[in-house]
Tab-separated table of C-alpha atoms in Angstrom:
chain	number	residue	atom	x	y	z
A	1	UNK	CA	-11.912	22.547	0.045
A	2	UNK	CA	-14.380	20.709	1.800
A	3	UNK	CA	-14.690	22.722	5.496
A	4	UNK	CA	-16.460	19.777	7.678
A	5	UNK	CA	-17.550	15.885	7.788
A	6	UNK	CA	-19.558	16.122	11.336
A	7	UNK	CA	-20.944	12.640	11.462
A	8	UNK	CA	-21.142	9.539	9.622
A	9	UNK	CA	-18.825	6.369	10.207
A	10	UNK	CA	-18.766	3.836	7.569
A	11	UNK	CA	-17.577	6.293	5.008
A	12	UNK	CA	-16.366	4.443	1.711
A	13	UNK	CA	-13.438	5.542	-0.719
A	14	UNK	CA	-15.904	6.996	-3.181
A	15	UNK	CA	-17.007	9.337	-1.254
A	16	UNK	CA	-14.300	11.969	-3.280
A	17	UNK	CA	-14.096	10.126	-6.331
A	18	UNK	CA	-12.614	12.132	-8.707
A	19	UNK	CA	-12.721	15.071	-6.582
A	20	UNK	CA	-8.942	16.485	-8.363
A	21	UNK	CA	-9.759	20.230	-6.861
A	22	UNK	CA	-10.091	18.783	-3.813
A	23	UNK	CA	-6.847	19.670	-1.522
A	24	UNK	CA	-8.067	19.534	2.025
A	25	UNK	CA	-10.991	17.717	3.938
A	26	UNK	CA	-11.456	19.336	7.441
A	27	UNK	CA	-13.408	17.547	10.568
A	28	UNK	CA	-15.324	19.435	13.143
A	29	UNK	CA	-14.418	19.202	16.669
A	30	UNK	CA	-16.822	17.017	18.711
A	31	UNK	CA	-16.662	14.090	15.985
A	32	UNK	CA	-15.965	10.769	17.691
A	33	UNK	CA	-14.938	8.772	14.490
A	34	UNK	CA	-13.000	11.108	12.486
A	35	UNK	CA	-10.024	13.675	12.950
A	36	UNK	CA	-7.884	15.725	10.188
A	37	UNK	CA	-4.963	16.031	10.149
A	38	UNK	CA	-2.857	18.400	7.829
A	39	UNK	CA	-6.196	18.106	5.092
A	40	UNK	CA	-6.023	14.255	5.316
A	41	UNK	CA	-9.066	12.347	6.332
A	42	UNK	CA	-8.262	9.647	9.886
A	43	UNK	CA	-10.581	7.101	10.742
A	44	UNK	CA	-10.145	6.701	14.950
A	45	UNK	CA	-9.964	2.921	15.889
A	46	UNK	CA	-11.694	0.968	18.747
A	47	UNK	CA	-8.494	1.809	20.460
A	48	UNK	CA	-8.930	5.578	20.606
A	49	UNK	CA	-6.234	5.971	18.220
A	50	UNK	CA	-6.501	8.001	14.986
A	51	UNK	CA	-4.576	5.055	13.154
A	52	UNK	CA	-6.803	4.000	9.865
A	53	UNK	CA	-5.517	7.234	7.028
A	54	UNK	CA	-8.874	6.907	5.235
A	55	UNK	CA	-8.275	9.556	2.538
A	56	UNK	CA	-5.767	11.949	1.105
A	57	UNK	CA	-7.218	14.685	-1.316
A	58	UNK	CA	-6.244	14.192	-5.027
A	59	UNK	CA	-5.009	18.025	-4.967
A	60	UNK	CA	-3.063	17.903	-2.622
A	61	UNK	CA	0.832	18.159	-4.044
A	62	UNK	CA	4.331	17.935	-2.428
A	63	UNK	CA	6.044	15.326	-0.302
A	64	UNK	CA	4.203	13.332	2.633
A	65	UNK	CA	5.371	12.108	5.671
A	66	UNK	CA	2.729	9.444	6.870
A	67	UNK	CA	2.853	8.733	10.609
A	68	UNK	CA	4.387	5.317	12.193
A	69	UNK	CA	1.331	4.898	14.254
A	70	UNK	CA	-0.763	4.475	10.963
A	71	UNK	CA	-2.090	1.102	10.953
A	72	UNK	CA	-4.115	0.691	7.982
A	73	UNK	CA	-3.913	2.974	4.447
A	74	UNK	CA	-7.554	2.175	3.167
A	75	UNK	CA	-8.300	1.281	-0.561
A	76	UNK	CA	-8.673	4.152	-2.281
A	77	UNK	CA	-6.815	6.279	0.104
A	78	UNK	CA	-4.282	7.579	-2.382
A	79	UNK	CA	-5.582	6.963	-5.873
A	80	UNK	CA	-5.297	9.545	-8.418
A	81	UNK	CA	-3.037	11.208	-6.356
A	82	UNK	CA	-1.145	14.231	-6.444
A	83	UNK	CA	1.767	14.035	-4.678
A	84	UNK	CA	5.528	13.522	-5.265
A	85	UNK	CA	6.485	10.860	-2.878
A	86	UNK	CA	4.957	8.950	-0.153
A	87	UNK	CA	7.120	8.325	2.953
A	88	UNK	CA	6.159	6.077	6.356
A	89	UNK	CA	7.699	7.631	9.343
A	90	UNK	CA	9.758	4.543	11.043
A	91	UNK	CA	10.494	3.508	14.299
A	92	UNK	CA	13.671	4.053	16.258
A	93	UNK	CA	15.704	0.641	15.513
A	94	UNK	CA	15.242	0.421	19.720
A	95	UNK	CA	11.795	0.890	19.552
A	96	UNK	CA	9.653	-2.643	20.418
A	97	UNK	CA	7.680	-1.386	17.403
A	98	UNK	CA	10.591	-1.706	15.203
A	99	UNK	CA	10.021	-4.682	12.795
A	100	UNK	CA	7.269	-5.648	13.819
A	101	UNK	CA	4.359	-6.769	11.536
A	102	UNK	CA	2.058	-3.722	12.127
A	103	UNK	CA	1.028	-1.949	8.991
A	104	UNK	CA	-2.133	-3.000	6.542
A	105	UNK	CA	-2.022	-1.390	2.984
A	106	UNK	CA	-5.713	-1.790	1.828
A	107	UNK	CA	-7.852	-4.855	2.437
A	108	UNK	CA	-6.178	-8.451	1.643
A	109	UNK	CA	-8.399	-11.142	0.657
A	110	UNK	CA	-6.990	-14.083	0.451
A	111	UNK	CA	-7.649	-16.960	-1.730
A	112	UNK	CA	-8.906	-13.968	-3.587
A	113	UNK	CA	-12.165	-13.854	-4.398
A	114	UNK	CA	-12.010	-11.757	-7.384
A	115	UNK	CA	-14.022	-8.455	-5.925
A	116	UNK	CA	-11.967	-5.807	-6.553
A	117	UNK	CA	-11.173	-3.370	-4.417
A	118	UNK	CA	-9.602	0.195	-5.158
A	119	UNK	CA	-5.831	0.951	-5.627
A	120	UNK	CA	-4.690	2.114	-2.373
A	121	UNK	CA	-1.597	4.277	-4.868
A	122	UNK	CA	-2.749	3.140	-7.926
A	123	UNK	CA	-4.393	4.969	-10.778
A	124	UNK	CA	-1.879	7.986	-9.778
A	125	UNK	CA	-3.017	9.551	-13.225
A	126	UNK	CA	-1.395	13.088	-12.221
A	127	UNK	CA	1.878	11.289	-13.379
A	128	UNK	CA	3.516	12.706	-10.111
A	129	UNK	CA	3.955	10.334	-7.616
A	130	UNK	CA	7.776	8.946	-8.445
A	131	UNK	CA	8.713	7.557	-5.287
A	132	UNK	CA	7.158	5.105	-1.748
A	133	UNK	CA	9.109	4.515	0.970
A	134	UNK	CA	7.740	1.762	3.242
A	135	UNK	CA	8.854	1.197	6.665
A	136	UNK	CA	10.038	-1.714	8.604
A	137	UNK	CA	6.399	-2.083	10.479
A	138	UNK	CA	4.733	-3.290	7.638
A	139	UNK	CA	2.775	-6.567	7.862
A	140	UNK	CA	0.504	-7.044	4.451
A	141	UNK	CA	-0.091	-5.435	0.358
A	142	UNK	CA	-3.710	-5.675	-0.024
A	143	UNK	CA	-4.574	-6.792	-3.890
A	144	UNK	CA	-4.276	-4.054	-6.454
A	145	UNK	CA	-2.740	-2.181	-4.141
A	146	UNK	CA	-0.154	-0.455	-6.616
A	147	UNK	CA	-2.646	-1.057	-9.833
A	148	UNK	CA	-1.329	1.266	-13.123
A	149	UNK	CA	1.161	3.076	-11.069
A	150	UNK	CA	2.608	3.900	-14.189
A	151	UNK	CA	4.877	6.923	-13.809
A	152	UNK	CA	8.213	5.729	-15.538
A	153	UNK	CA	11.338	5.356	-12.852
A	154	UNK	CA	8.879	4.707	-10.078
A	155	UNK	CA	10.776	4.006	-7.297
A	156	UNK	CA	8.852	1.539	-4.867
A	157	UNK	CA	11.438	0.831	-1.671
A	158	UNK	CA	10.689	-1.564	1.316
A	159	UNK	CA	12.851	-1.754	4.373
A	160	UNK	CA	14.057	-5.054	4.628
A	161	UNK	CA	13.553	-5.351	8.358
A	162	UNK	CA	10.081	-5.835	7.501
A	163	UNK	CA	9.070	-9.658	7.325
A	164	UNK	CA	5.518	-9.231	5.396
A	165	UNK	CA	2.454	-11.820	5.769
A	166	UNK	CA	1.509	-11.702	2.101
A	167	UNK	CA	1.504	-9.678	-1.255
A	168	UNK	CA	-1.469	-10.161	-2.313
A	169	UNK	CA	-3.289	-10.812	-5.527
A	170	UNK	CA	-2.384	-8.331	-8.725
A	171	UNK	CA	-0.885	-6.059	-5.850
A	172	UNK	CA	1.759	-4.948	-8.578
A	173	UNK	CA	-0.943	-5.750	-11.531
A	174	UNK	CA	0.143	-2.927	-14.610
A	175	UNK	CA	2.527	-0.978	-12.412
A	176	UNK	CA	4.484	-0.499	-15.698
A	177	UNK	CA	6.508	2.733	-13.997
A	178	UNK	CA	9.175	0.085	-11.917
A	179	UNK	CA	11.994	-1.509	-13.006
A	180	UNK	CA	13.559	-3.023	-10.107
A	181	UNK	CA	11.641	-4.758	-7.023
A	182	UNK	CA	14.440	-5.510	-3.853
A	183	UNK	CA	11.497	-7.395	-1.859
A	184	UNK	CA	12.086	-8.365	2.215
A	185	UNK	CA	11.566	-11.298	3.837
A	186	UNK	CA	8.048	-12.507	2.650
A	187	UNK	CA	5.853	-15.831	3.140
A	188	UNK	CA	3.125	-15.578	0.986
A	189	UNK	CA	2.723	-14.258	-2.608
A	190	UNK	CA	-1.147	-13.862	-4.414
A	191	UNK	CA	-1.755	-14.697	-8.011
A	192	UNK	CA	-0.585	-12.486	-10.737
A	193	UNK	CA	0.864	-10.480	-7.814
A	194	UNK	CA	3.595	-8.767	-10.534
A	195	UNK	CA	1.584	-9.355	-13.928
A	196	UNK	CA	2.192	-6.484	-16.891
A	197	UNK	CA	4.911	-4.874	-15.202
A	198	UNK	CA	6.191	-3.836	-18.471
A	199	UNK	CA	9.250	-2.620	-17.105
A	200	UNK	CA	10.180	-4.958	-14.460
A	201	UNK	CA	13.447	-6.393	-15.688
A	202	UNK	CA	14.607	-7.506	-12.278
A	203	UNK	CA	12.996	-9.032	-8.818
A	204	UNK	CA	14.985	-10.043	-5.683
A	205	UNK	CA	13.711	-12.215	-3.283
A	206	UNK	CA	15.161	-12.071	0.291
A	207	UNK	CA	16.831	-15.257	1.400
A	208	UNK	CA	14.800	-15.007	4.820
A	209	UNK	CA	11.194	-15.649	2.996
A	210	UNK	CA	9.277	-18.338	3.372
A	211	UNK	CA	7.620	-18.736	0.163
A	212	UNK	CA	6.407	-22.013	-0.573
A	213	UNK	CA	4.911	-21.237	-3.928
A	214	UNK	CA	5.191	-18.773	-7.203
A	215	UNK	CA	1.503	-18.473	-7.931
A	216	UNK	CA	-0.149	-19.027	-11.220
A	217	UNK	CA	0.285	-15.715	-13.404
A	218	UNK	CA	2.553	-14.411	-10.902
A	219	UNK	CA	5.564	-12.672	-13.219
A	220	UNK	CA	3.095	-12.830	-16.434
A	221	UNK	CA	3.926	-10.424	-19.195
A	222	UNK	CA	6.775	-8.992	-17.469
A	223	UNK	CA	10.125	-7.383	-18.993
A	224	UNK	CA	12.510	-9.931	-16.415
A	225	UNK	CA	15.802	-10.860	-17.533
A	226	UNK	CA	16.905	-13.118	-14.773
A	227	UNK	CA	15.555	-14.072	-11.365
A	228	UNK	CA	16.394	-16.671	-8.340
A	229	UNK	CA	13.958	-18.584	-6.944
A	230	UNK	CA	13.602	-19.170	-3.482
A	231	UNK	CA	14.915	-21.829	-1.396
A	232	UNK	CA	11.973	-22.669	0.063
A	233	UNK	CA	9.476	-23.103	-3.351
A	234	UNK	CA	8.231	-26.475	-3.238
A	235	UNK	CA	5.566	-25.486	-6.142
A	236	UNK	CA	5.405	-23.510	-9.205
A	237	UNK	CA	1.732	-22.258	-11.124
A	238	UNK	CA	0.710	-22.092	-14.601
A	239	UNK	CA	1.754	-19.002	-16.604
A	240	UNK	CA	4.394	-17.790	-13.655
């Protein structure tokens, strides 16, 4: 366990790179850029608000319950992880919140320009982490952002309330653990977005996207038996 980060602000995801042991990182009080909370590392915002989840030890096991007022999972935040499942808390369907395009999962760059970034779940080489649970807030899928999640019978489940800006670039790239992908309402997709999912025999688009292309690479080297392209598709890539 790591007792205290005092100061510092632009802390990167390597910080506890292969840090496995690692099951708790602890803040001291008086430090006005970072908080922890039940051993994971929070970034506060310029609004006061604890909201970027910068870090989640590697050791740390068991089922997670990520708070709705969350606003941005960094890259790197759960890589070689070691937990069972990943849940976002949602809103109340009454809530304003509710829906709403809130939620960043890593850093999306888009047109890509081909510096990658770390897996914000990928790389979960523990073999543990079966099962994410996204919530109706979410907004964007950074690139890589579910690289190698390879755990067979990975269950990856968005609410489709959700109406999401983009899936980025390779976001699914090797996640050979999922067979199934029930996507909401979406407008943009980013090359190679689902390439070498092994396993993937079957993708459902929502008939509320907006998708106006399937990107070059996009389903390449994927196990698909059927699929439905969208209504809205006015352009297909090379190698889909």
């Amino acid at each position: 366990e790591v007792p205290y980060l005092y100061d510092g602000h632009a802390m990167g995801c390597e910080v506890f790179h292969d840090c496995t042991k690692l099951k708790a990182v602890n803040v001291q009080e008086g430090n006005e850029w970072f908080v922890s909370k039940d051993g994971i590392l929070y970034e506060i915002s310029e609004s006061g608000i604890a909201d970027i989840l910068l870090y989640c030890p590697s050791g740390k096991t068991g089922d997670l319950l990520i708070p709705k007022e969350v606003r941005v999972v960094e890259n790197g935040a759960f890589a070689t992880t070691s937990l069972s499942s990943i849940t976002f808390e949602e809103y109340p369907k009454d809530d304003p919140n509710y829906g709403q395009p809130l939620l960043e999962l890593g850093i999306v760059v888009y047109p890509p320009d081909y510096i990658v970034p770390y897996a914000v779940f990928g790389l979960a080489s523990t073999g543990k982490l079966t099962r994410i649970s996204l919530p109706s807030h979410l907004k964007s899928v950074s690139q890589l952002c579910f690289y190698q999640l390879s755990v067979p019978g990975t269950t990856i489940t968005f609410n489709m309330d959700s109406h999401l800006e983009i899936i980025d670039a390779n976001a699914f790239h090797f996640c050979s653990g999922i067979k199934k992908l029930e996507l909401p309402p979406v407008n943009t997709l980013g090359e190679s977005a689902f390439s070498n999912c092994s396993a993937l025999t079957e993708v459902t688009f929502d008939s509320r996207s907006n998708i106006k292309a399937l990107p070059t690479g996009l389903f390449m080297n994927c196990g698909l038996v059927s699929i439905k392209i969208p209504a809205t598709v006015r352009e297909i890539g090379d190698s889909v």
